[in-house]
GROMACS .gro file of C-alpha atoms in nm:
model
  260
    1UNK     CA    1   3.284   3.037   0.754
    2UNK     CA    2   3.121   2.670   0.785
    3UNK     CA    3   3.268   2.496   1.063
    4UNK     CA    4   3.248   2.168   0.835
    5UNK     CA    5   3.495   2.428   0.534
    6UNK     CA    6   3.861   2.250   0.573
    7UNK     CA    7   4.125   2.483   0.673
    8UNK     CA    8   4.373   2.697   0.453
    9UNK     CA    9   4.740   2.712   0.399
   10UNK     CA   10   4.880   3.002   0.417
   11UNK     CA   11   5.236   3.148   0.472
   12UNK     CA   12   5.416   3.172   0.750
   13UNK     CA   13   5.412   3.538   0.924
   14UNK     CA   14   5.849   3.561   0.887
   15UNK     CA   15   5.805   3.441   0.512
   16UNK     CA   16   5.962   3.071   0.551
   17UNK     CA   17   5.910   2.844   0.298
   18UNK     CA   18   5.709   2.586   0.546
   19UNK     CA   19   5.342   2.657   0.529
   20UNK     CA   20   5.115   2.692   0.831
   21UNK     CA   21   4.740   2.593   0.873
   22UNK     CA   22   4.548   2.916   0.979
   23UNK     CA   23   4.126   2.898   0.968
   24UNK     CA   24   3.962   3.068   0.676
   25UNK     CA   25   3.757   3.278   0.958
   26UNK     CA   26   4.137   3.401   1.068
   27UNK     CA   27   4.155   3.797   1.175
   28UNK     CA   28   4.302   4.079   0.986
   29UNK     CA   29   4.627   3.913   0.931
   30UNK     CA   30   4.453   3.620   0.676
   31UNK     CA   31   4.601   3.668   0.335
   32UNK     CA   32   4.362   3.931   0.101
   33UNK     CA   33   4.109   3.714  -0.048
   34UNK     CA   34   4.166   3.460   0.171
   35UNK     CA   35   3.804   3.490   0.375
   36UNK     CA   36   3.568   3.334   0.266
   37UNK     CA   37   3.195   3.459   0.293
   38UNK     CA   38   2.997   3.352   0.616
   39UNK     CA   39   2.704   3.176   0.554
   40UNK     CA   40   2.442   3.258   0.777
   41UNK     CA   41   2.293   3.020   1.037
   42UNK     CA   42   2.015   2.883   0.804
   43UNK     CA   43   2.276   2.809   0.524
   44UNK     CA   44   2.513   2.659   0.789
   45UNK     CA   45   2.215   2.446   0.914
   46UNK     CA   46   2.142   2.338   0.537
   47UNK     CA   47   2.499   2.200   0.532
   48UNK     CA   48   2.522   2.036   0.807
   49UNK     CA   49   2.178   1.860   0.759
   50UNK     CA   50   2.303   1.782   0.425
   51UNK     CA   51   2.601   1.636   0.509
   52UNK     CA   52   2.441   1.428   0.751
   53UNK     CA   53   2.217   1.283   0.528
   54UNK     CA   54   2.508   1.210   0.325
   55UNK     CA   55   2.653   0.965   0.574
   56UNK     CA   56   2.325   0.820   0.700
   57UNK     CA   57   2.351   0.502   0.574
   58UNK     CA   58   1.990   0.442   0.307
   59UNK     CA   59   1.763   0.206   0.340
   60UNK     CA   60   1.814   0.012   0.044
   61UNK     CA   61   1.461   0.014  -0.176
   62UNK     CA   62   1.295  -0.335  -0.271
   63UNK     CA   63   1.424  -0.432  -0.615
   64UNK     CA   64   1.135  -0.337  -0.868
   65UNK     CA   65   0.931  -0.618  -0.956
   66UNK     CA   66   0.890  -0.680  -1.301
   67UNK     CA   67   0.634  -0.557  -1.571
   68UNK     CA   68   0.336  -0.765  -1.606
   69UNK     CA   69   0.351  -0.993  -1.917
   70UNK     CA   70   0.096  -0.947  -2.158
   71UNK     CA   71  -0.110  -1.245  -2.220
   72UNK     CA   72  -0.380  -1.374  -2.452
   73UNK     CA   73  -0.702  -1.564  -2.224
   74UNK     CA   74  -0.771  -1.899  -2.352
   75UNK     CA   75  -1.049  -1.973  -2.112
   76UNK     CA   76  -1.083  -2.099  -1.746
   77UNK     CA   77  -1.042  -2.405  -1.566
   78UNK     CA   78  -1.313  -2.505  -1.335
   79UNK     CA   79  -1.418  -2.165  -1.304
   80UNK     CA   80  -1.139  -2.054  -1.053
   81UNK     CA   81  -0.807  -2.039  -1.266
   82UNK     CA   82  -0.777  -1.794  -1.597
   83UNK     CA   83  -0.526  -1.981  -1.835
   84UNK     CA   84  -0.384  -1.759  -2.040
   85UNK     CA   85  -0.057  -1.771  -2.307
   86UNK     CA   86   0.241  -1.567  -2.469
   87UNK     CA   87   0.543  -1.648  -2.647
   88UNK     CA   88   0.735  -1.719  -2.342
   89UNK     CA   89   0.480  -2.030  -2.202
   90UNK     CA   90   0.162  -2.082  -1.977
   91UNK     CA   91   0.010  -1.903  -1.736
   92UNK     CA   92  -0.260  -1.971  -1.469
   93UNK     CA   93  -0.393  -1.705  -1.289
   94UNK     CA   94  -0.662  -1.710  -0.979
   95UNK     CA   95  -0.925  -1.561  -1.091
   96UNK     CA   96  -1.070  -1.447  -0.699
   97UNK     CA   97  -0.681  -1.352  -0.593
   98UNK     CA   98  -0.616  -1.117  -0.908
   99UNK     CA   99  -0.989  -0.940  -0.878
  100UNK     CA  100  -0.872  -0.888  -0.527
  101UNK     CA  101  -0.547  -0.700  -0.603
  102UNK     CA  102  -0.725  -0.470  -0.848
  103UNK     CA  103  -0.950  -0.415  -0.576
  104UNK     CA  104  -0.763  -0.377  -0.310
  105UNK     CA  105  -0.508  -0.105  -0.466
  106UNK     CA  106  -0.845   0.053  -0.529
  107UNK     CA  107  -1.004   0.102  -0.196
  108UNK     CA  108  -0.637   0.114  -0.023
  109UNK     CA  109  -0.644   0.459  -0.211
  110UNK     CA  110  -0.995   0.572  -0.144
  111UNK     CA  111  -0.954   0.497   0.233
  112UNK     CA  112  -0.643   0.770   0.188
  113UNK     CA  113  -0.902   1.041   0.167
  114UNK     CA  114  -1.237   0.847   0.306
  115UNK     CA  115  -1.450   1.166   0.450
  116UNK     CA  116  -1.516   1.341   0.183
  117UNK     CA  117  -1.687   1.046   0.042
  118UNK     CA  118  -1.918   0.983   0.355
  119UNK     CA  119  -2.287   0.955   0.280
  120UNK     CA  120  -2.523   1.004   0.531
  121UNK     CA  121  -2.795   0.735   0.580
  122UNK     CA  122  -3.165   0.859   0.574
  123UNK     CA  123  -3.233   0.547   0.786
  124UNK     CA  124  -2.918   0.462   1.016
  125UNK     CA  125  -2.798   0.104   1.120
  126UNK     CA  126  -2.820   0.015   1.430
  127UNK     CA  127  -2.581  -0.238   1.587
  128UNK     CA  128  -2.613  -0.399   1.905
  129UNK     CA  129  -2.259  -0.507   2.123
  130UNK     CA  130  -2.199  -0.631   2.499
  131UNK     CA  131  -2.126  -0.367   2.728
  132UNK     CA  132  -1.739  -0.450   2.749
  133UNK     CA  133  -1.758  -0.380   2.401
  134UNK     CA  134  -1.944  -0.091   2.329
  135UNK     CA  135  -1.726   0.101   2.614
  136UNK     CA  136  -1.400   0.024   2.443
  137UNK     CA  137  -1.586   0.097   2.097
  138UNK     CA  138  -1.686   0.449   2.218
  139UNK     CA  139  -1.332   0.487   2.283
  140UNK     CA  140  -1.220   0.455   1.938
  141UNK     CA  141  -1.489   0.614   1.736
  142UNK     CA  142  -1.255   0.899   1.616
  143UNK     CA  143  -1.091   0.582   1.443
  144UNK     CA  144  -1.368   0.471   1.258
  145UNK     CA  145  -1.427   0.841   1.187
  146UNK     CA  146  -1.098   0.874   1.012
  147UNK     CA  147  -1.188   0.574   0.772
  148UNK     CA  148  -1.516   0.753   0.716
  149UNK     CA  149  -1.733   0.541   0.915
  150UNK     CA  150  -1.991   0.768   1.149
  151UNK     CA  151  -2.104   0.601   1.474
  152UNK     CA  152  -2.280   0.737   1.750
  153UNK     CA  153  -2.414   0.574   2.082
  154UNK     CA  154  -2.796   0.496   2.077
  155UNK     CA  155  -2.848   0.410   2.465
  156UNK     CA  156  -2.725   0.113   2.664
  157UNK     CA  157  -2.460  -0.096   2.409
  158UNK     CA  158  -2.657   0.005   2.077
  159UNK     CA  159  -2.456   0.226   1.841
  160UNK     CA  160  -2.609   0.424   1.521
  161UNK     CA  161  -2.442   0.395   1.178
  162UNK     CA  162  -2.495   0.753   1.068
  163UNK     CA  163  -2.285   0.746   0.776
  164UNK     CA  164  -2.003   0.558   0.588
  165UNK     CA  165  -1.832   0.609   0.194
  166UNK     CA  166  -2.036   0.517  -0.055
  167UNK     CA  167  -1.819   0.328  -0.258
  168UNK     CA  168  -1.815   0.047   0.011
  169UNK     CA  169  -1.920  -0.284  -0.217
  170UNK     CA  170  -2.309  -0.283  -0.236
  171UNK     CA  171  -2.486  -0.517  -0.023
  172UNK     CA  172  -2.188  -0.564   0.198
  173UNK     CA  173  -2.175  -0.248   0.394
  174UNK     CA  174  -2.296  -0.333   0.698
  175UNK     CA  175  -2.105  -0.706   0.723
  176UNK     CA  176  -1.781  -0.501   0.620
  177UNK     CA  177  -1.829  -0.248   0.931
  178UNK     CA  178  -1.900  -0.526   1.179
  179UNK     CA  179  -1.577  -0.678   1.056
  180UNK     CA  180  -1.389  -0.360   1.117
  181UNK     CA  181  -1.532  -0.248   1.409
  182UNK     CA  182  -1.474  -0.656   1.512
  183UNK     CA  183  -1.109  -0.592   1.418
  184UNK     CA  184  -1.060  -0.248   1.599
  185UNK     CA  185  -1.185  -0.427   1.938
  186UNK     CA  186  -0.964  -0.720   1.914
  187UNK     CA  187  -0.625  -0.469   1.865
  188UNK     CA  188  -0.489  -0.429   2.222
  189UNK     CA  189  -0.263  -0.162   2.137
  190UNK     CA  190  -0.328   0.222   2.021
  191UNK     CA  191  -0.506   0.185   1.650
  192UNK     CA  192  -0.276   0.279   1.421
  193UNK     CA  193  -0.507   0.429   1.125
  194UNK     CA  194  -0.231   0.315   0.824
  195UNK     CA  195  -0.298  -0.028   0.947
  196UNK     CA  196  -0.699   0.009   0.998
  197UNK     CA  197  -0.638   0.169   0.594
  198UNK     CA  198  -0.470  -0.165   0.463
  199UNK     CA  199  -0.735  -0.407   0.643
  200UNK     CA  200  -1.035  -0.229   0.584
  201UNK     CA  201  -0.913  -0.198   0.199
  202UNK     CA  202  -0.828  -0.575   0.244
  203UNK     CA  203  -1.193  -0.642   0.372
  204UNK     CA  204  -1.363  -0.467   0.095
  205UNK     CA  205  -1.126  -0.585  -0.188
  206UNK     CA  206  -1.269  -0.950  -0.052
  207UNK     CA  207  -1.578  -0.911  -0.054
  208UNK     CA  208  -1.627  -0.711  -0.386
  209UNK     CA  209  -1.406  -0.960  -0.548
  210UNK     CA  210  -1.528  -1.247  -0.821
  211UNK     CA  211  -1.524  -1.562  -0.629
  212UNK     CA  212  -1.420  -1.946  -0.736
  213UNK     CA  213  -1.606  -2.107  -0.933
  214UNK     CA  214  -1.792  -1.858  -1.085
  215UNK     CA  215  -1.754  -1.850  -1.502
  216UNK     CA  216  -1.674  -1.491  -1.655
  217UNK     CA  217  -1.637  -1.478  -2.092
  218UNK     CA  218  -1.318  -1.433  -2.286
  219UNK     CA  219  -1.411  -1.028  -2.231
  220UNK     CA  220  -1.391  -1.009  -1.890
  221UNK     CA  221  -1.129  -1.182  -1.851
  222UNK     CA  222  -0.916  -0.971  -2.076
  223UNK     CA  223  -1.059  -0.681  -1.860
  224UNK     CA  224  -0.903  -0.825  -1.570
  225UNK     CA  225  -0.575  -0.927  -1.696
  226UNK     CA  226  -0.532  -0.556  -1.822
  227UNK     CA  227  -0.665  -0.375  -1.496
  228UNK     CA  228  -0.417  -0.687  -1.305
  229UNK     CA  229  -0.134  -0.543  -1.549
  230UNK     CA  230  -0.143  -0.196  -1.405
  231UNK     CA  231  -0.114  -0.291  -1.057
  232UNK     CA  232   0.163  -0.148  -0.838
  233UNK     CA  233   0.230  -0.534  -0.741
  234UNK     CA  234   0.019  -0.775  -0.983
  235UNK     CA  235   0.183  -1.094  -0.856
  236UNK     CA  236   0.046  -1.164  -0.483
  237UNK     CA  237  -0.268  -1.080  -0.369
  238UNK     CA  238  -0.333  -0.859  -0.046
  239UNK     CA  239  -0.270  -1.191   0.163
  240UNK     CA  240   0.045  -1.285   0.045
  241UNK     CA  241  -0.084  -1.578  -0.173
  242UNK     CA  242   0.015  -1.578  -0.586
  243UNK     CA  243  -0.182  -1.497  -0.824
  244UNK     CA  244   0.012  -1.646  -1.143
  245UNK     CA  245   0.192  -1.953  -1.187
  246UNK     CA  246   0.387  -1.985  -1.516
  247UNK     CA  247   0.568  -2.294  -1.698
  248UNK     CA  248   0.795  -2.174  -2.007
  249UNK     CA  249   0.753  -2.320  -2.300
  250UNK     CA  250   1.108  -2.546  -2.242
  251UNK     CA  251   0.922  -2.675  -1.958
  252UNK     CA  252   0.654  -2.770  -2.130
  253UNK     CA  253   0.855  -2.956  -2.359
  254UNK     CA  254   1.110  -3.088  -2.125
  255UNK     CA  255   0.758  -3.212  -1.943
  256UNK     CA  256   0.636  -3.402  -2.271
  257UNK     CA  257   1.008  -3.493  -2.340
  258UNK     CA  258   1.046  -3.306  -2.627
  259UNK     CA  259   1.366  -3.158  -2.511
  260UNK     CA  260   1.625  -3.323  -2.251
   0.00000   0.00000   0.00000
């Protein structure tokens, strides 16, 4: 039987009235019926583990945040803030901050699965370092490797760019793997490659991301309050900073005195 099955009562050998404990894995003398089946070691070792889990305390999840109003663009302000309206009041949303969300939940993904999207170069890049740093960068090529950047030592502290994905942001491929490779050299402990995932998707959502100050139409930005809607977390950008503030429509009021 499972050592975690309670024990059975059972009579008493003479026939008293007061019952005995005796183990459900008892000998011949256990009751017809009595026995229950073994389970073998595999199904005892399902139990226990099960049972285990059962009083490991759970880490209790972060409360879900909530859905994403919908909202209908009114324009910008000075090029930087989307202001935008519902039913329930005002919103203004950072234009640069929301484009980087979308982005970032983008590349965060891609950099899950980055080599099969490596491109080789027909004509490498070639990046020059001191020789303190290309001997710790040699060391941690097999990191760069795993976020689908190809590097390969080109004689005294020159390195070869032999191949990266080719959905890094165009134009800004070889400024984003000086960043990461600026990154890697500055972390003092082993790289872990989850955390060289989130920055290098935080470095590419920044700089494929609209900037301040630059005017989009009433289209666009409709485009990016729907693609900021189905974001796993459309309310903070990949730094921590907001991305919408809201006033309800009794603040408004209250603010023009319209209410008390």
């Amino acid at each position: 039987a499972s050592p975690l099955a309670p024990p059975q009562r059972v009579g008493s050998a003479a026939g008293a009235g007061e019952p005995q404990l005796r183990s459900a894995s008892a000998g011949p003398a256990a009751q017809p019926g009595a026995e229950r089946e073994r389970l073998t070691p595999s199904e005892t070792a399902a139990a226990s583990e099960a049972l285990l889990r059962a009083m490991t305390p759970q880490a209790e999840q972060p409360p879900a945040l909530p859905a994403f109003p919908k909202l209908h663009p009114i324009g910008q302000l000075h090029g930087t803030y989307i202001v935008a309206q519902n039913e329930e009041g005002l919103f203004l949303i950072d234009q640069h901050a929301a484009h980087e969300r979308i982005n970032y939940e983008y590349y965060y993904d891609k950099f899950g699965n980055p080599a099969e999207a490596s491109q080789e170069l027909l004509v490498p890049l070639t990046l020059e370092f001191t020789a303190i740093e290309a001997a710790k960068l040699a060391d941690r090529l097999p990191q760069l490797e795993q976020a689908g950047v190809y590097l390969e030592p080109f004689g005294g502290a020159s390195f070869l760019v032999r191949a990266y994905p080719h959905w890094f942001p165009a134009g800004e491929e070889q400024a984003l793997i000086e960043e990461m490779i600026e990154w890697l050299l500055g972390e003092k402990k082993q790289v872990d490659i989850g955390k060289l995932r989130e920055k290098a998707a935080i470095m590419c959502s920044c700089k494929a991301s609209i900037k301040a100050n630059q005017s989009i139409g009433l289209l666009e930005i409709e485009t990016l309050l729907d693609r900021l809607a189905a974001c796993r977390n459309p309310y903070t950008c990949p730094h921590g900073r907001p991305i919408v503030v809201s006033f309800s429509t009794y603040e408004l009021e209250k603010m023009f005195k319209r209410v008390m």
